[in-house]
Coordinates of C-alpha atoms and ligand atoms in Angstrom, one line a residue:
X1 CA -24.9 -31.6 -3.2
X2 CA -24.5 -35.3 -4.0
X3 CA -22.3 -34.3 -6.9
X4 CA -20.1 -32.3 -4.4
X5 CA -19.8 -35.3 -2.0
X6 CA -19.1 -37.7 -4.8
X7 CA -16.4 -35.4 -6.0
X8 CA -14.5 -35.2 -2.7
X9 CA -14.2 -39.1 -2.6
X10 CA -11.5 -40.0 -4.9
X11 CA -11.3 -43.7 -6.0
X12 CA -8.1 -45.7 -5.8
X13 CA -6.0 -46.1 -8.9
X14 CA -6.5 -49.7 -10.2
X15 CA -3.4 -51.9 -10.7
X16 CA -1.8 -51.7 -14.2
X17 CA -2.0 -54.5 -16.6
X18 CA 0.9 -57.2 -16.7
X19 CA 2.2 -55.6 -19.9
X20 CA 2.4 -52.1 -18.6
X21 CA 3.8 -53.3 -15.2
X22 CA 6.6 -55.1 -17.1
X23 CA 7.3 -52.1 -19.2
X24 CA 7.7 -49.8 -16.1
X25 CA 10.4 -52.1 -14.8
X26 CA 12.7 -51.6 -17.9
X27 CA 16.2 -50.3 -17.0
X28 CA 16.7 -46.6 -17.9
X29 CA 18.2 -46.4 -21.4
X30 CA 18.4 -44.0 -24.3
X31 CA 17.4 -44.8 -27.9
X32 CA 20.3 -43.8 -30.1
X33 CA 21.4 -45.1 -33.5
X34 CA 18.6 -47.7 -33.5
X35 CA 19.8 -49.2 -30.2
X36 CA 18.9 -49.0 -26.5
X37 CA 22.2 -47.6 -25.1
X38 CA 23.6 -47.1 -21.6
X39 CA 23.7 -43.4 -20.9
X40 CA 26.8 -41.6 -20.0
X41 CA 24.8 -39.5 -17.5
X42 CA 24.3 -41.1 -14.2
X43 CA 21.4 -38.8 -13.3
X44 CA 17.9 -40.2 -13.3
X45 CA 14.5 -38.7 -13.3
X46 CA 11.6 -40.2 -11.2
X47 CA 8.4 -40.8 -13.2
X48 CA 5.3 -40.4 -11.1
X49 CA 1.7 -41.5 -11.5
X50 CA -0.2 -38.1 -10.8
X51 CA -3.3 -40.2 -9.4
X52 CA -1.2 -41.5 -6.5
X53 CA 2.0 -39.2 -6.3
X54 CA 4.0 -42.5 -6.3
X55 CA 7.0 -43.2 -8.5
X56 CA 6.3 -45.8 -11.2
X57 CA 9.5 -45.6 -13.2
X58 CA 12.8 -44.0 -13.6
X59 CA 14.4 -42.6 -16.7
X60 CA 17.8 -41.0 -17.7
X61 CA 18.5 -37.3 -17.5
X62 CA 20.5 -37.2 -20.6
X63 CA 23.8 -35.2 -20.3
X64 CA 25.6 -33.0 -23.0
X65 CA 27.8 -36.1 -23.7
X66 CA 24.7 -38.1 -24.5
X67 CA 23.3 -35.3 -26.7
X68 CA 26.7 -35.4 -28.6
X69 CA 26.3 -39.1 -29.2
X70 CA 22.6 -38.7 -30.4
X71 CA 23.5 -35.8 -32.7
X72 CA 26.4 -37.9 -34.1
X73 CA 24.0 -40.9 -34.8
X74 CA 21.4 -38.5 -36.4
X75 CA 24.0 -36.8 -38.6
X76 CA 25.4 -40.1 -39.8
X77 CA 21.8 -41.2 -40.6
X78 CA 21.2 -38.1 -42.5
X79 CA 24.5 -37.5 -44.2
X80 CA 25.6 -41.1 -45.0
X81 CA 22.7 -43.5 -44.2
X82 CA 20.3 -45.2 -46.4
X83 CA 17.5 -42.8 -45.4
X84 CA 18.4 -40.0 -47.8
X85 CA 18.3 -42.4 -50.9
X86 CA 15.2 -44.2 -49.8
X87 CA 12.2 -43.8 -52.1
X88 CA 9.4 -41.6 -50.9
X89 CA 7.1 -44.6 -51.3
X90 CA 9.3 -46.5 -48.9
X91 CA 9.2 -43.7 -46.3
X92 CA 5.5 -43.8 -46.6
X93 CA 5.3 -47.5 -46.1
X94 CA 7.4 -47.2 -42.9
X95 CA 5.1 -44.5 -41.6
X96 CA 2.1 -46.7 -42.3
X97 CA 3.8 -49.7 -40.6
X98 CA 4.5 -47.5 -37.5
X99 CA 0.9 -46.4 -37.4
X100 CA -0.4 -50.0 -37.7
X101 CA 1.9 -51.0 -34.7
X102 CA 0.5 -48.1 -32.8
X103 CA -3.0 -49.4 -33.6
X104 CA -2.0 -52.9 -32.5
X105 CA -0.7 -51.6 -29.1
X106 CA -3.4 -49.1 -28.6
X107 CA -4.5 -50.5 -25.2
X108 CA -1.1 -50.6 -23.8
X109 CA -0.2 -47.1 -25.0
X110 CA -3.5 -45.7 -23.7
X111 CA -2.8 -47.2 -20.3
X112 CA 0.8 -46.0 -20.1
X113 CA -0.3 -42.4 -21.2
X114 CA -3.0 -42.6 -18.5
X115 CA -0.9 -43.6 -15.6
X116 CA 1.9 -41.2 -16.7
X117 CA -0.1 -38.1 -17.5
X118 CA -3.2 -38.6 -15.4
X119 CA -5.8 -38.3 -18.2
X120 CA -8.4 -41.2 -18.3
X121 CA -7.5 -44.3 -20.3
X122 CA -10.6 -43.7 -22.3
X123 CA -9.6 -40.3 -23.4
X124 CA -6.0 -41.6 -24.1
X125 CA -7.5 -44.3 -26.4
X126 CA -10.0 -42.1 -28.4
X127 CA -7.9 -39.0 -28.6
X128 CA -4.3 -39.5 -28.0
X129 CA -3.5 -43.0 -29.4
X130 CA -6.2 -42.9 -32.1
X131 CA -5.1 -39.3 -33.0
X132 CA -1.4 -40.5 -33.1
X133 CA -2.3 -43.3 -35.5
X134 CA -4.2 -41.2 -37.8
X135 CA -1.5 -38.4 -37.7
X136 CA 1.2 -40.8 -38.9
X137 CA -1.1 -42.1 -41.6
X138 CA -2.0 -38.6 -42.7
X139 CA 1.6 -37.5 -42.8
X140 CA 2.7 -40.7 -44.6
X141 CA 0.9 -39.4 -47.7
X142 CA 2.9 -36.4 -47.9
X143 CA 6.1 -38.3 -48.4
X144 CA 5.0 -39.0 -51.9
X145 CA 3.7 -35.6 -52.8
X146 CA 6.6 -33.3 -52.2
X147 CA 7.1 -31.0 -55.2
X148 CA 8.7 -27.9 -56.4
X149 CA 7.8 -25.7 -59.3
X150 CA 9.1 -24.6 -62.6
X151 CA 9.0 -20.9 -63.5
X152 CA 10.1 -18.4 -66.1
X153 CA 13.0 -16.0 -65.3
X154 CA 11.7 -12.4 -65.3
X155 CA 14.8 -10.3 -66.4
X156 CA 17.4 -10.4 -69.3
X157 CA 20.5 -12.4 -68.8
X158 CA 23.6 -12.0 -70.8
X159 CA 22.8 -11.8 -74.6
X160 CA 22.2 -15.1 -76.2
X161 CA 21.8 -16.9 -72.9
X162 CA 18.5 -18.6 -71.7
X163 CA 17.8 -20.2 -68.3
X164 CA 15.9 -23.3 -67.2
X165 CA 14.7 -22.7 -63.6
X166 CA 12.9 -24.7 -61.1
X167 CA 12.6 -25.4 -57.3
X168 CA 13.0 -28.5 -55.3
X169 CA 12.2 -29.3 -51.6
X170 CA 14.9 -30.9 -49.6
X171 CA 14.7 -32.1 -45.9
X172 CA 16.0 -29.5 -43.5
X173 CA 18.3 -32.1 -41.7
X174 CA 18.7 -33.1 -38.2
X175 CA 15.7 -31.9 -36.2
X176 CA 15.6 -31.6 -32.4
X177 CA 12.0 -31.9 -31.2
X178 CA 11.1 -30.8 -27.7
X179 CA 7.5 -31.6 -26.6
X180 CA 5.4 -31.0 -23.5
X181 CA 3.5 -33.2 -21.1
X182 CA -0.2 -32.6 -22.0
X183 CA -0.4 -35.0 -25.0
X184 CA 2.9 -36.8 -24.8
X185 CA 2.3 -39.2 -27.5
X186 CA 0.3 -37.1 -29.8
X187 CA 2.8 -34.3 -29.5
X188 CA 5.6 -36.7 -30.5
X189 CA 3.6 -37.7 -33.5
X190 CA 3.0 -34.0 -34.6
X191 CA 6.7 -33.6 -34.5
X192 CA 8.0 -36.9 -35.9
X193 CA 5.3 -37.4 -38.6
X194 CA 6.1 -34.5 -40.9
X195 CA 9.9 -34.8 -40.2
X196 CA 10.0 -38.3 -41.4
X197 CA 7.6 -37.8 -44.3
X198 CA 10.0 -35.1 -45.7
X199 CA 13.2 -37.1 -45.1
X200 CA 14.6 -35.4 -42.0
X201 CA 16.0 -37.3 -39.0
X202 CA 14.8 -36.7 -35.4
X203 CA 16.0 -36.4 -31.9
X204 CA 12.9 -36.3 -29.7
X205 CA 13.0 -35.1 -26.1
X206 CA 9.7 -35.7 -24.3
X207 CA 8.8 -33.7 -21.2
X208 CA 10.5 -34.8 -17.9
X209 CA 7.2 -35.7 -16.4
X210 CA 5.9 -37.9 -19.2
X211 CA 8.6 -39.8 -21.1
X212 CA 7.0 -43.3 -21.1
X213 CA 5.0 -43.4 -24.2
X214 CA 7.9 -41.8 -26.2
X215 CA 10.1 -44.7 -25.0
X216 CA 7.5 -47.2 -26.1
X217 CA 7.1 -45.4 -29.4
X218 CA 10.9 -45.8 -30.0
X219 CA 10.5 -49.5 -29.6
X220 CA 7.8 -49.5 -32.2
X221 CA 10.0 -47.3 -34.5
X222 CA 12.7 -50.0 -34.3
X223 CA 10.1 -52.8 -34.9
X224 CA 8.7 -50.9 -37.9
X225 CA 12.2 -51.0 -39.4
X226 CA 13.3 -47.4 -39.6
X227 CA 17.1 -47.3 -40.5
X228 CA 19.3 -46.7 -37.4
X229 CA 19.7 -43.1 -36.3
X230 CA 16.6 -41.8 -38.1
X231 CA 14.6 -41.5 -34.8
X232 CA 16.5 -41.0 -31.5
X233 CA 14.8 -40.5 -28.3
X234 CA 16.6 -38.8 -25.3
X235 CA 14.7 -38.4 -22.1
X236 CA 16.0 -35.6 -19.9
X237 CA 15.3 -32.2 -18.4
X238 CA 14.8 -29.1 -20.4
X239 CA 17.7 -27.3 -18.8
X240 CA 20.2 -30.1 -19.4
X241 CA 19.1 -32.3 -22.5
X242 CA 16.8 -29.7 -24.1
X243 CA 19.3 -26.8 -23.8
X244 CA 22.2 -28.9 -25.1
X245 CA 20.1 -30.0 -28.2
X246 CA 19.2 -26.5 -28.9
X247 CA 22.8 -25.1 -28.7
X248 CA 24.2 -28.1 -30.7
X249 CA 26.0 -27.1 -33.9
X250 CA 25.0 -30.4 -35.5
X251 CA 21.3 -29.7 -35.1
X252 CA 19.7 -28.0 -38.2
X253 CA 16.3 -27.2 -36.7
X254 CA 14.4 -27.1 -33.4
X255 CA 10.7 -27.8 -33.4
X256 CA 9.2 -26.9 -29.9
X257 CA 5.9 -27.1 -28.3
X258 CA 5.5 -25.7 -24.8
X259 CA 5.5 -22.6 -22.7
X260 CA 6.1 -19.1 -24.2
X261 CA 8.9 -18.4 -21.7
X262 CA 10.9 -21.5 -22.8
X263 CA 10.0 -20.8 -26.5
X264 CA 11.7 -17.4 -26.0
X265 CA 14.8 -19.0 -24.5
X266 CA 15.0 -21.5 -27.3
X267 CA 14.6 -18.8 -29.9
X268 CA 17.4 -16.8 -28.5
X269 CA 19.7 -19.9 -28.1
X270 CA 19.1 -21.1 -31.5
X271 CA 20.0 -17.7 -33.0
X272 CA 23.7 -18.5 -32.3
X273 CA 23.8 -21.2 -34.9
X274 CA 20.9 -19.7 -37.0
X275 CA 18.9 -23.0 -36.7
X276 CA 15.5 -23.1 -38.2
X277 CA 13.0 -22.7 -35.3
X278 CA 9.2 -23.5 -35.1
X279 CA 7.5 -22.6 -32.0
X280 CA 4.0 -23.7 -30.8
X281 CA 3.5 -22.0 -27.6
X282 CA 0.9 -20.9 -25.0
X283 CA -2.5 -19.5 -25.3
X284 CA -5.4 -17.8 -23.6
X285 CA -8.0 -18.6 -26.0
X286 CA -11.3 -16.6 -25.9
X287 CA -14.7 -18.2 -26.2
X288 CA -17.1 -15.5 -27.6
X289 CA -20.9 -16.1 -27.1
X290 CA -23.0 -13.7 -29.1
X291 CA -26.5 -12.8 -27.8
X292 CA -28.3 -15.2 -30.3
X293 CA -26.4 -18.4 -29.5
X294 CA -28.1 -21.7 -28.8
X295 CA -27.5 -21.8 -24.9
X296 CA -27.5 -25.5 -24.5
X297 CA -24.9 -25.9 -27.3
X298 CA -22.9 -23.1 -25.7
X299 CA -22.9 -24.6 -22.2
X300 CA -21.7 -28.1 -23.4
X301 CA -19.2 -26.5 -25.8
X302 CA -17.7 -24.0 -23.4
X303 CA -17.4 -26.5 -20.6
X304 CA -15.6 -28.9 -23.0
X305 CA -13.5 -26.1 -24.3
X306 CA -12.0 -25.5 -20.9
X307 CA -12.3 -28.9 -19.1
X308 CA -11.1 -31.2 -21.9
X309 CA -7.7 -32.7 -20.6
X310 CA -8.3 -31.0 -17.4
X311 CA -7.6 -27.6 -19.2
X312 CA -4.0 -28.7 -20.0
X313 CA -4.5 -27.8 -23.6
X314 CA -2.6 -24.9 -25.4
X315 CA -5.7 -23.8 -27.3
X316 CA -8.1 -24.3 -24.2
X317 CA -11.1 -22.0 -24.2
X318 CA -10.0 -20.2 -21.1
X319 CA -11.5 -16.8 -21.3
X320 CA -15.3 -16.9 -21.7
X321 CA -16.9 -13.7 -22.9
X322 CA -20.7 -13.9 -22.9
X323 CA -23.1 -11.2 -24.0
X324 CA -25.0 -9.7 -21.0
X325 CA -28.2 -11.0 -22.3
X326 CA -27.0 -14.7 -21.9
X327 CA -24.0 -14.3 -19.5
X328 CA -25.9 -15.6 -16.2
X329 CA -27.5 -18.6 -18.1
X330 CA -24.1 -19.6 -19.6
X331 CA -22.0 -19.2 -16.4
X332 CA -24.6 -21.0 -14.3
X333 CA -24.8 -23.8 -17.0
X334 CA -21.1 -24.2 -17.3
X335 CA -20.6 -24.1 -13.4
X336 CA -23.3 -26.9 -13.1
X337 CA -21.4 -28.9 -15.7
X338 CA -18.2 -28.5 -13.9
X339 CA -19.6 -29.5 -10.6
X340 CA -20.9 -32.7 -12.1
X341 CA -17.6 -33.9 -13.6
X342 CA -16.3 -36.8 -11.7
X343 CA -12.8 -36.6 -10.7
X344 CA -10.7 -39.8 -10.2
X345 CA -7.6 -41.9 -11.3
X346 CA -7.3 -42.4 -15.1
X347 CA -7.5 -46.2 -15.0
X348 CA -11.1 -46.2 -13.2
X349 CA -13.5 -46.4 -16.0
X350 CA -16.0 -44.2 -13.9
X351 CA -13.6 -41.2 -14.0
X352 CA -14.4 -38.3 -16.2
X353 CA -11.4 -36.0 -15.4
X354 CA -8.1 -37.2 -14.0
X355 CA -5.5 -35.4 -11.9
X356 CA -3.2 -32.6 -13.3
X357 CA 0.2 -33.9 -14.5
X358 CA 2.3 -33.0 -11.5
X359 CA 2.3 -31.6 -7.9
X360 CA 4.0 -28.5 -9.4
X361 CA 1.2 -28.0 -11.9
X362 CA -1.4 -28.6 -9.2
X363 CA 0.2 -25.9 -7.0
X364 CA 0.6 -23.5 -9.9
X365 CA -3.1 -23.9 -10.7
X366 CA -4.3 -23.5 -7.1
X367 CA -2.0 -20.5 -6.7
X368 CA -3.8 -18.9 -9.8
X369 CA -7.2 -19.6 -8.2
X370 CA -6.0 -18.0 -5.0
X371 CA -4.8 -15.0 -6.8
X372 CA -8.2 -14.6 -8.7
X373 CA -9.9 -14.8 -5.3
X374 CA -7.7 -12.1 -3.8
X375 CA -8.3 -9.8 -6.8
X376 CA -12.0 -10.1 -6.3
X377 CA -13.1 -13.0 -8.5
X378 CA -16.2 -14.9 -7.5
X379 CA -15.7 -18.7 -7.3
X380 CA -18.8 -20.1 -8.9
X381 CA -17.6 -23.7 -8.5
X382 CA -14.6 -25.6 -7.6
X383 CA -11.7 -23.6 -6.4
X384 CA -9.9 -26.1 -4.4
X385 CA -8.2 -29.5 -4.4
X386 CA -10.2 -32.6 -3.1
X387 CA -8.6 -34.5 -0.2
X388 CA -6.2 -36.9 -2.2
X389 CA -2.6 -37.9 -2.5
X390 CA -3.1 -37.3 -6.2
X391 CA -2.6 -34.0 -8.0
X392 CA -6.4 -33.1 -8.5
X393 CA -8.0 -29.7 -8.9
X394 CA -11.8 -29.4 -9.0
X395 CA -13.1 -27.8 -12.3
X396 CA -13.4 -24.2 -11.4
X397 CA -15.3 -21.3 -12.8
X398 CA -14.4 -17.6 -11.9
X399 CA -16.9 -14.9 -12.6
X400 CA -16.6 -11.2 -11.9
X401 CA -13.1 -11.0 -13.2
X402 CA -11.6 -7.9 -14.7
X403 CA -9.2 -7.7 -17.8
X404 CA -6.2 -6.7 -15.7
X405 CA -6.5 -9.7 -13.3
X406 CA -3.6 -12.2 -13.4
X407 CA -6.0 -15.0 -14.0
X408 CA -7.2 -13.3 -17.1
X409 CA -3.8 -12.3 -18.4
X410 CA -1.7 -15.4 -17.8
X411 CA -1.9 -19.0 -19.1
X412 CA -3.1 -21.1 -16.2
X413 CA -3.0 -24.5 -18.0
X414 CA -5.6 -26.1 -15.6
X415 CA -9.3 -26.6 -15.3
X416 CA -10.0 -22.8 -14.6
X417 CA -12.5 -20.7 -16.7
X418 CA -12.5 -17.0 -16.3
X419 CA -15.9 -15.4 -17.3
X420 CA -16.5 -11.9 -18.5
X421 CA -19.6 -10.1 -19.5
X422 CA -19.7 -7.8 -22.5
X423 CA -22.3 -5.2 -23.4
X424 CA -21.7 -4.3 -27.0
X425 CA -20.9 -6.8 -29.7
X426 CA -18.9 -4.0 -31.4
X427 CA -16.2 -4.1 -28.6
X428 CA -15.9 -7.8 -28.4
X429 CA -13.0 -8.2 -30.8
X430 CA -10.9 -5.7 -28.8
X431 CA -11.7 -7.6 -25.5
X432 CA -10.8 -11.0 -27.0
X433 CA -7.6 -9.7 -28.5
X434 CA -6.4 -8.1 -25.3
X435 CA -3.7 -10.7 -24.5
X436 CA -0.2 -11.2 -25.7
X437 CA -1.4 -14.7 -27.0
X438 CA -3.1 -15.6 -30.2
X439 CA -3.5 -19.3 -30.6
X440 CA -7.2 -20.1 -30.8
X441 CA -10.7 -18.5 -30.4
X442 CA -14.2 -19.6 -30.8
X443 CA -17.3 -17.8 -31.7
X444 CA -20.6 -19.1 -30.7
X445 CA -23.6 -17.8 -32.8
X446 CA -26.0 -18.6 -35.7
X447 CA -25.9 -15.2 -37.0
X448 CA -23.8 -15.6 -40.1
X449 CA -23.4 -11.9 -40.7
X450 CA -22.0 -11.2 -37.1
X451 CA -19.8 -14.3 -37.3
X452 CA -18.4 -13.4 -40.8
X453 CA -17.6 -9.8 -39.5
X454 CA -16.0 -11.0 -36.3
X455 CA -13.7 -13.7 -37.7
X456 CA -11.2 -11.3 -39.5
X457 CA -11.0 -9.1 -36.4
X458 CA -9.7 -12.0 -34.2
X459 CA -6.0 -12.2 -34.0
X460 CA -5.6 -15.9 -33.6
X461 CA -4.2 -18.8 -35.7
X462 CA -7.5 -20.8 -35.6
X463 CA -11.0 -19.5 -35.1
X464 CA -13.6 -22.0 -34.5
X465 CA -17.4 -21.3 -34.9
X466 CA -19.8 -23.3 -32.7
X467 CA -17.0 -25.6 -31.7
X468 CA -13.6 -25.5 -30.0
X469 CA -10.4 -27.5 -29.7
X470 CA -11.2 -29.5 -32.9
X471 CA -7.8 -30.1 -34.5
X472 CA -7.4 -32.0 -37.8
X473 CA -4.1 -33.2 -39.3
X474 CA -5.1 -31.4 -42.6
X475 CA -5.9 -28.1 -40.9
X476 CA -3.0 -25.7 -40.2
X477 CA -2.4 -25.1 -36.5
X478 CA -0.1 -22.5 -34.9
X479 CA -0.1 -19.0 -33.3
X480 CA -0.3 -15.4 -34.0
X481 CA 1.6 -13.1 -31.5
X482 CA 3.3 -14.7 -28.6
X483 CA 1.7 -18.0 -29.3
X484 CA 4.6 -18.8 -31.6
X485 CA 5.3 -19.1 -35.3
X486 CA 5.1 -21.7 -38.0
X487 CA 2.1 -23.8 -38.9
X488 CA 1.9 -27.5 -38.2
X489 CA -0.4 -30.0 -40.0
X490 CA -1.6 -29.9 -43.6
X491 CA 0.5 -28.8 -46.5
X492 CA 1.8 -25.9 -44.4
X493 CA 3.9 -28.1 -42.2
X494 CA 6.0 -29.0 -45.2
X495 CA 7.5 -25.5 -45.0
X496 CA 8.8 -26.2 -41.5
X497 CA 10.8 -29.3 -42.4
X498 CA 12.1 -28.6 -46.0
X499 CA 14.5 -26.1 -47.4
X500 CA 13.5 -24.7 -50.8
X501 CA 16.4 -25.1 -53.3
X502 CA 16.3 -23.0 -56.5
X503 CA 18.0 -24.5 -59.5
X504 CA 19.0 -22.3 -62.4
X505 CA 20.6 -23.9 -65.5
X506 CA 21.8 -21.7 -68.3
X507 CA 21.6 -22.8 -71.9
Ligands
LIG1 P1 8.0 -26.1 -20.6 O1 9.2 -26.0 -19.6 O2 7.9 -25.1 -21.6 O3 8.2 -27.6 -21.2 C1 8.1 -27.9 -22.7 C2 9.4 -28.7 -23.0 O4 10.4 -27.8 -23.1 C3 9.7 -29.8 -22.1 O5 10.2 -31.0 -22.8 C4 10.8 -29.2 -21.3 O6 11.6 -29.9 -20.6 C5 11.6 -28.4 -22.4 N1 12.3 -27.3 -21.8 C6 12.3 -26.6 -20.7 N2 13.3 -25.7 -20.5 C7 14.1 -25.8 -21.7 C8 15.3 -25.1 -22.1 N3 15.8 -24.2 -21.5 N4 15.8 -25.6 -23.3 C9 15.2 -26.6 -24.1 N5 14.1 -27.2 -23.7 C10 13.5 -26.9 -22.5 O7 6.7 -26.2 -19.8 P2 6.4 -26.9 -18.5 O8 7.5 -26.5 -17.5 O9 6.3 -28.3 -18.6 O10 5.1 -26.2 -18.0 C11 5.0 -24.9 -17.5 C12 3.9 -24.1 -18.2 O11 4.0 -24.1 -19.6 C13 2.5 -24.7 -18.1 O12 2.0 -24.3 -16.8 C14 1.7 -24.1 -19.2 O13 1.4 -22.8 -18.9 C15 2.9 -24.0 -20.2 N6 2.8 -25.2 -21.2 C16 2.2 -24.9 -22.3 C17 2.1 -25.9 -23.3 C18 1.5 -25.7 -24.7 O14 1.3 -26.6 -25.4 N7 1.4 -24.5 -25.1 C19 2.5 -27.2 -23.0 C20 3.0 -27.4 -21.7 C21 3.1 -26.4 -20.8 P3 11.1 -30.3 -19.1 O15 10.1 -31.3 -19.3 O16 12.3 -30.7 -18.3 O17 10.6 -29.0 -18.4
LIG2 MG1 9.6 -27.4 -17.5

């Protein structure tokens, strides 16, 4: 009861630091060709603190003319600039320098991310900013490790002629990178890191709700000394800036993370110019609890799988499947964990979970909860917004759900878990795979035989065992089915940012 009362009293957002307050006052500008330029567009986007609902800054909604200018700057940097001739070790050094600057400004970046996205400053520090720093450092290493192969030709050529053949990897060129609002800085790093390591040039479009850390990152890019035009940052709406980038003939590749519906639009639009496309899209990842699993580990793990980042995670463990032997214990435990989560503004050190990113997202998530209720789901905990001007949703667990319900089929992207019981471990793969998505899945069990038999049956890009949401720069990440295509991270990401050139020399 105390926990419920505590939850409904939402604290006030503390004032930002002087450095962040100063940054918020900056005039809306675009980062093009290494300079902060006045936009041709007169349209502006209001940036809001989700903990208060109040405007904290304003940024440009870049027009097609602004996109033209950024593409021209990027093309010049790629086709004629010093970047193409730069030694891999120099690209590596620049990426390290950028990550050092990120480390130096950790506190400011974490605070900016917190007041823009809603997540806690603590989480932004240890996950988003630390992850961004480490991601650039990891990717820096690949700059000096790009390689091709030599191979024997396999058939006869004209009599007396032999061939020397090899492959080389070359950067794909100008890359438009369109990212979402759930991990604004880290998503920018996932895009910029491998592109810069492989010698591409970038035009980054952050999400309309969360442009602030991308703008601060652009300042750090300039400070690190990247040549002009290698990184450009355009703030703007998806329908204006994003669509213009995707359609632009001067762009060679689009790298996108976001919703499956927009991913499909982008894929269609990019077809006209046959751009390279990589898509990291939505998910509806299952958390599968086998009967032997350690219950306490499962309760903490399953709660974290769904409530981390307020459920605004593409691979969030949204569909819990627990064997009938353990179902009640697991659902009661996760519900109690959910009820004990302290909601509040991100800059309050006592907060465990912040608000959702926007009013729109809050309404979407509450709409899903309502539809679950109407279709007969049982609300075990949460199920509503606390009284606050901020965009909060209480961590929610829905039980008694059926596979055809909207809350089970669609990506909610909020702190809402749907729990289903299963009777027979032989059926669980079919239940888990009964979704158009295939991004992640986790299996909770210490029965090695059962786990090893289940892993190959799960149609997902990542299968975690006794953990969930752990993402490493060295571990390929991406989707099966409608969760997208292409793999980010590790060696696999090099395929997304390079063209393979075959060289065949007769002698
Ligand atoms: P979204 O529209 O897919 O946003 C992702 C990015 O794509 C944003 O930068 C967005 O710009 C841009 N965009 C939108 N329409 C575009 C277009 N026609 N052409 C080019 N770029 C375009 O996602 P959202 O509207 O922010 O969120 C809606 C739902 O998507 C969420 O509720 C969630 O289910 C899902 N989502 C999934 C992920 C993920 O990682 N899988 C991330 C975020 C959201 P704007 O910012 O202007 O929209
Ligand atoms: Mg959108």
